[in-house]
Structures are given as C-alpha cells and as structure tokens.
XYZ file of C-alpha atoms in Angstrom:
314
model
C 23.928 10.027 6.989
C 24.027 13.715 7.917
C 26.961 15.009 9.965
C 24.870 15.818 13.062
C 23.344 12.335 13.028
C 26.843 10.840 12.778
C 28.150 12.988 15.654
C 25.337 11.799 17.901
C 25.971 8.251 16.697
C 29.642 8.525 17.700
C 28.631 9.631 21.194
C 26.286 6.639 21.575
C 28.901 4.257 20.180
C 31.551 5.471 22.640
C 29.054 5.205 25.530
C 28.357 1.598 24.579
C 32.022 0.572 24.303
C 34.936 1.032 26.647
C 37.121 2.229 23.797
C 36.956 2.552 20.006
C 39.692 3.375 17.522
C 39.336 5.727 14.560
C 39.279 2.650 12.334
C 36.441 1.123 14.431
C 34.392 4.305 14.079
C 35.181 4.650 10.367
C 34.007 1.080 9.725
C 30.911 1.571 11.868
C 29.736 4.724 10.070
C 31.214 3.845 6.660
C 33.302 6.997 6.328
C 37.020 7.718 6.027
C 39.467 8.011 8.933
C 39.892 11.687 8.073
C 36.143 12.252 8.488
C 36.248 10.616 11.919
C 39.156 12.844 12.976
C 37.149 15.906 11.925
C 34.081 14.597 13.786
C 36.091 14.033 16.974
C 37.496 17.550 16.681
C 33.960 18.940 16.190
C 32.695 17.092 19.277
C 35.624 18.385 21.327
C 34.750 21.936 20.269
C 31.199 21.254 21.517
C 32.723 20.360 24.916
C 31.868 16.668 24.621
C 34.384 15.021 27.016
C 36.110 12.628 24.585
C 39.474 11.288 25.727
C 42.111 10.443 23.091
C 44.438 7.600 24.128
C 47.704 7.587 22.200
C 50.152 4.826 21.372
C 49.668 1.084 20.907
C 46.230 0.081 22.124
C 44.998 3.645 21.932
C 41.671 4.960 20.763
C 38.845 7.162 21.976
C 36.811 7.062 25.188
C 34.047 9.216 26.596
C 33.560 10.262 30.199
C 31.122 7.813 31.846
C 29.289 10.696 33.529
C 28.561 12.480 30.278
C 24.833 13.076 29.820
C 23.633 11.865 26.440
C 21.743 14.342 24.255
C 18.075 13.830 23.531
C 17.355 11.037 21.058
C 16.698 12.261 17.534
C 15.363 10.236 14.592
C 15.738 10.627 10.861
C 12.729 10.034 8.584
C 13.570 6.400 7.822
C 14.059 5.599 11.524
C 10.678 7.151 12.321
C 8.997 5.188 9.542
C 10.575 1.952 10.777
C 9.350 2.608 14.320
C 5.849 3.413 13.069
C 5.734 0.182 11.045
C 6.812 -1.738 14.163
C 4.184 0.165 16.114
C 1.497 -0.889 13.660
C 2.636 -4.483 14.065
C 2.449 -3.965 17.839
C -1.184 -2.948 17.560
C -1.933 -6.206 15.730
C -0.096 -8.595 18.063
C -1.675 -7.000 21.165
C 1.102 -7.543 23.709
C -0.720 -8.533 26.968
C -1.021 -5.845 29.665
C 0.735 -3.213 27.529
C -2.113 -1.368 25.798
C -1.484 1.836 27.773
C 2.253 1.682 27.013
C 1.456 1.117 23.353
C -0.846 4.155 23.249
C 1.726 6.291 25.071
C 4.485 5.305 22.638
C 2.226 5.933 19.657
C 1.419 9.494 20.719
C 5.072 10.235 21.498
C 6.092 9.195 17.988
C 3.238 11.085 16.355
C 4.186 14.153 18.366
C 7.721 13.995 16.931
C 6.285 13.991 13.403
C 4.376 17.223 13.999
C 3.490 18.662 10.543
C 4.288 15.370 8.738
C 1.915 13.324 10.916
C -0.963 13.064 8.437
C 1.373 12.076 5.613
C 2.860 9.223 7.652
C -0.569 8.036 8.858
C -1.757 7.804 5.243
C 1.361 5.846 4.384
C 0.777 3.395 7.242
C -2.787 2.781 6.014
C -1.233 1.229 2.914
C 0.993 -1.169 4.871
C -1.026 -4.245 5.867
C -0.130 -7.309 7.942
C -1.982 -10.624 7.648
C -0.779 -12.682 10.607
C -3.746 -13.312 12.892
C -5.808 -16.481 12.964
C -6.678 -16.297 16.664
C -8.497 -13.481 18.434
C -8.040 -13.965 22.209
C -10.615 -12.081 24.253
C -8.422 -11.021 27.174
C -5.374 -11.807 29.303
C -4.847 -12.027 33.061
C -4.013 -8.544 34.362
C -0.396 -9.164 35.411
C 0.562 -11.964 33.059
C 3.213 -10.177 30.980
C 4.848 -8.504 33.987
C 5.004 -11.820 35.878
C 6.517 -13.713 32.942
C 9.142 -11.025 32.336
C 10.078 -10.978 36.029
C 10.374 -14.769 36.017
C 12.689 -14.584 32.997
C 14.875 -11.958 34.666
C 15.093 -13.788 38.000
C 14.957 -17.399 36.706
C 11.895 -18.056 38.891
C 9.312 -20.790 38.414
C 5.671 -19.740 38.002
C 2.400 -21.008 39.445
C -0.529 -20.868 37.015
C -4.170 -21.844 36.945
C -4.711 -23.146 33.425
C -8.031 -23.664 31.651
C -8.385 -26.827 29.549
C -11.322 -26.368 27.113
C -11.585 -30.065 26.225
C -12.357 -31.001 29.837
C -13.782 -27.593 30.838
C -11.658 -27.442 33.969
C -8.971 -25.255 35.494
C -5.858 -26.989 36.844
C -3.164 -25.419 39.036
C 0.414 -26.294 38.196
C 3.988 -25.088 38.662
C 5.943 -24.450 35.488
C 9.495 -23.513 34.543
C 9.147 -20.933 31.720
C 11.406 -21.196 28.669
C 10.259 -18.831 25.909
C 7.402 -16.436 25.193
C 6.184 -16.686 21.583
C 3.629 -15.096 19.278
C 2.078 -17.191 16.515
C -0.997 -16.675 14.375
C -2.605 -14.082 16.650
C -1.989 -15.709 20.033
C 0.714 -15.569 22.694
C 2.209 -18.824 23.986
C 4.518 -19.762 26.842
C 6.817 -22.718 26.238
C 7.598 -24.262 29.625
C 8.304 -27.376 31.644
C 5.222 -28.521 33.569
C 6.110 -30.065 36.927
C 2.628 -31.604 37.230
C 2.950 -33.527 33.941
C 6.749 -33.773 34.190
C 7.082 -32.829 30.533
C 7.463 -29.829 28.245
C 4.164 -28.094 27.518
C 2.917 -25.102 25.514
C 0.489 -22.775 27.342
C -1.814 -20.287 25.588
C -1.654 -17.091 27.587
C -5.359 -16.288 27.252
C -6.145 -19.631 28.985
C -4.093 -18.749 32.064
C -6.632 -17.573 34.656
C -4.146 -16.821 37.427
C -0.383 -16.426 37.508
C 2.189 -15.706 40.192
C 5.951 -15.828 40.455
C 7.345 -18.293 43.002
C 10.545 -18.176 45.055
C 11.666 -21.444 43.434
C 14.661 -20.797 41.205
C 15.789 -22.772 38.172
C 19.121 -22.884 36.383
C 19.342 -20.659 33.309
C 20.944 -23.565 31.440
C 17.480 -25.209 31.256
C 16.345 -22.461 28.891
C 19.517 -22.764 26.826
C 19.117 -26.542 26.573
C 15.502 -26.082 25.471
C 16.582 -23.742 22.666
C 19.386 -26.069 21.561
C 17.282 -29.251 21.454
C 13.945 -27.858 20.337
C 14.795 -27.749 16.650
C 16.371 -31.214 16.696
C 13.352 -32.757 18.459
C 10.941 -31.512 15.797
C 13.223 -32.275 12.858
C 11.974 -34.841 10.337
C 14.765 -36.153 8.141
C 14.708 -37.600 4.638
C 11.439 -36.104 3.412
C 10.976 -36.708 -0.310
C 8.283 -34.973 -2.330
C 7.150 -35.139 -5.918
C 6.095 -31.568 -6.611
C 4.942 -29.500 -9.559
C 7.914 -27.459 -10.788
C 5.971 -24.193 -10.930
C 4.697 -24.662 -7.371
C 8.202 -25.390 -6.079
C 9.622 -22.313 -7.799
C 6.922 -20.262 -6.081
C 7.573 -21.762 -2.644
C 11.293 -22.555 -2.646
C 12.122 -19.485 -0.534
C 9.834 -20.847 2.216
C 11.813 -21.770 5.326
C 10.619 -25.383 5.261
C 12.394 -25.878 1.916
C 15.794 -24.636 3.085
C 18.748 -26.781 1.966
C 16.619 -28.765 -0.486
C 18.335 -31.386 -2.630
C 16.836 -31.652 -6.108
C 16.755 -35.317 -7.154
C 15.098 -34.742 -10.551
C 14.239 -31.514 -12.337
C 11.370 -32.415 -14.673
C 7.934 -30.762 -14.778
C 7.194 -32.940 -11.735
C 10.301 -32.421 -9.632
C 11.548 -34.814 -6.976
C 13.104 -33.068 -3.979
C 14.616 -34.204 -0.676
C 15.045 -32.159 2.521
C 14.849 -32.119 6.324
C 12.418 -29.866 8.182
C 10.764 -29.317 11.570
C 7.570 -28.130 9.813
C 5.708 -31.431 9.587
C 2.261 -29.840 9.848
C 3.055 -27.454 6.993
C 4.174 -30.320 4.766
C 0.984 -32.286 5.513
C -1.161 -29.225 4.867
C 0.610 -28.542 1.574
C 0.188 -32.146 0.396
C -3.473 -32.184 1.503
C -4.568 -28.937 -0.166
C -2.319 -29.317 -3.220
C -2.900 -33.041 -3.730
C -2.875 -32.621 -7.506
C 0.562 -31.012 -7.468
C 2.295 -32.534 -4.435
C 2.858 -36.167 -3.486
C 4.709 -37.411 -0.398
C 7.169 -40.169 -1.323
C 9.057 -40.561 1.977
C 8.996 -41.187 4.901
C 6.291 -43.803 5.152
C 5.048 -42.475 8.494
C 4.274 -39.097 6.912
C 2.394 -40.790 4.074
C 0.286 -42.674 6.606
C -0.574 -39.453 8.460
C -1.713 -37.870 5.200
C -3.833 -40.928 4.400
C -5.515 -40.625 7.811
C -6.248 -36.923 7.153
C -7.822 -37.765 3.804
C -9.885 -40.636 5.269
C -11.234 -38.440 8.073
C -12.258 -35.791 5.554
C -13.876 -38.401 3.314
C -15.774 -40.050 6.195
C -16.985 -36.670 7.420
C -18.530 -35.763 4.056
C -19.668 -39.247 3.045
C -22.245 -39.121 5.857
C -24.066 -36.116 4.387
C-alpha cells in the first residue's frame, strides 16, 4: 500500500472508531509502530486534527467535525468495483437501473485513459448464474421492501399465482430479500396462510408499506431456524471416487464423513440441499446411489417413475 493511500486509510479508520492506538493502526495496515508514528506526524503537518491521548488507555482520535477528503481508489479497488458492477448488471436489482447506470459512468470516469483497457478486461470475466429472466418489477418494490426492513413494517402485496391465474391480496411480514438463479425472492410470513412463504418479486403486482409493526426478533428467529428446518441428517451415498473428488468442495458436502474409500466411496453427511442431492443422484445415476435415508430414496424413485411414464407414452 502506498503512503498516501495509508494516510487516507488512517483518517477513515479514526473516523469510524472513537479511539485507536498505534498498535491498532499498525495491525490494521500491517506496518510497524514506527511507520504509524511517522504517518501521524505527516497528517499533523497536513493540519489533519488528530488528537494524541497519552497515558494508560491513550491512543489517537480525530475531530468529529473534520471533513473527509475525496474518496480515491487504487487499481485493484477499481477492478473489484467494476467486477461487482458487472455482476450488478446481471442480477438486475429491481427499480435501480438508473442508479446502476449512474454508478457505472462515475467509475468509468475515474478510469479516464485506462477505461478501454478495463472494459476489455471485463469482457473476459463471465458469470453464469441466471436461469430465470423476469420481465419486469413493480415500480416501487425495492424501495418499499427496504423501507419495511428499516422500520420493521409489515407489507401489503397483491400476488399473482400462475397455477390458478389469479391475484390475491395479503399482508406479509418480510424476513429476507434473496437472489437465486436470476430471480429476486422475498422470504416472509404470510398472515393470510399463517405460514412462512417465498414470494417471487416479479409476481408482486402491487406493494405498499403498512403502519403495522413487527418485532425485529422475528427476522432473527427466521435466520436461526431456517437452516435447521431444511437440514436432512444421516444422508449416505455410494459415489464414484472421481466424481466426489471433483465435487467435495461443494457446500452440500461440507463436513462429510468417509465410511469407505474404494473406487465407489461410501460417504455420510448432513445437508439442507435435498433438491441438489436428488438432482445429482438422478442425472448421475451410474455414479451415485442414495443409501439412506429411505424417504430420500423413495423421492428419487418417484422422480424416475414420472420420467419413465412420461416417455413410455410416446
């Protein structure tokens, strides 16, 4: 890190914390105490109002009224932001296209003469994450959801159900906003159904924040119990050793216990990714076999029978 970048970093660090010692700053920027002392002296010479507190419990503070200098970025920081920006173009955050375009041009303006070089580089970075392509979102949907999160307000929505081709109004308590496979989803408690539900944002035809408040602990409880509710314990697979070595870094195979280590391995694990396990066993039937639990084996049998019946008619 260059000295000027570190000096600006020290200013931001002191603004974020009530007080930091020389050791705190040295650890943060991975430099020696002597370097920090020189940096503090340099900032003082630049009339940055840093206060040195002596004695036990001492350290450095900065005047709360000090105006921070303009944000500057090094090349790696700019590249990271541009990669995130490219991801942002793909995930299409609802109601934020204008903000996305504005941010893009601000970053490109910073690059100036290096702009074309970075744009060529970004063309070679590709994301494959979209399976859905929603047509549009309700005009105020993102703003309303964010405001409901900030104020712990319930939301009224009109939700389209394709299976029945109808729109139903309902009040929901929003938990989390998630992006998966190209679509945005709102995990929430539905007061009409009196159960947790997942709402696709592009199927919400109308949305408004209500004055009904909910306790923030509901969201925290949802986060705490969500993983446990989906967890399937004691899954045992017989799997081709080469396939397992290819996939063992996949999240669904975390904390796997290897029961036998032959060419056809036997492994045991717990996971909340039931659908992924079924899909793997279905498409890799020659290399994967579900041994336990019985309920999962039965679900796979049903999948295979439905596929067989569908094609046996033709």
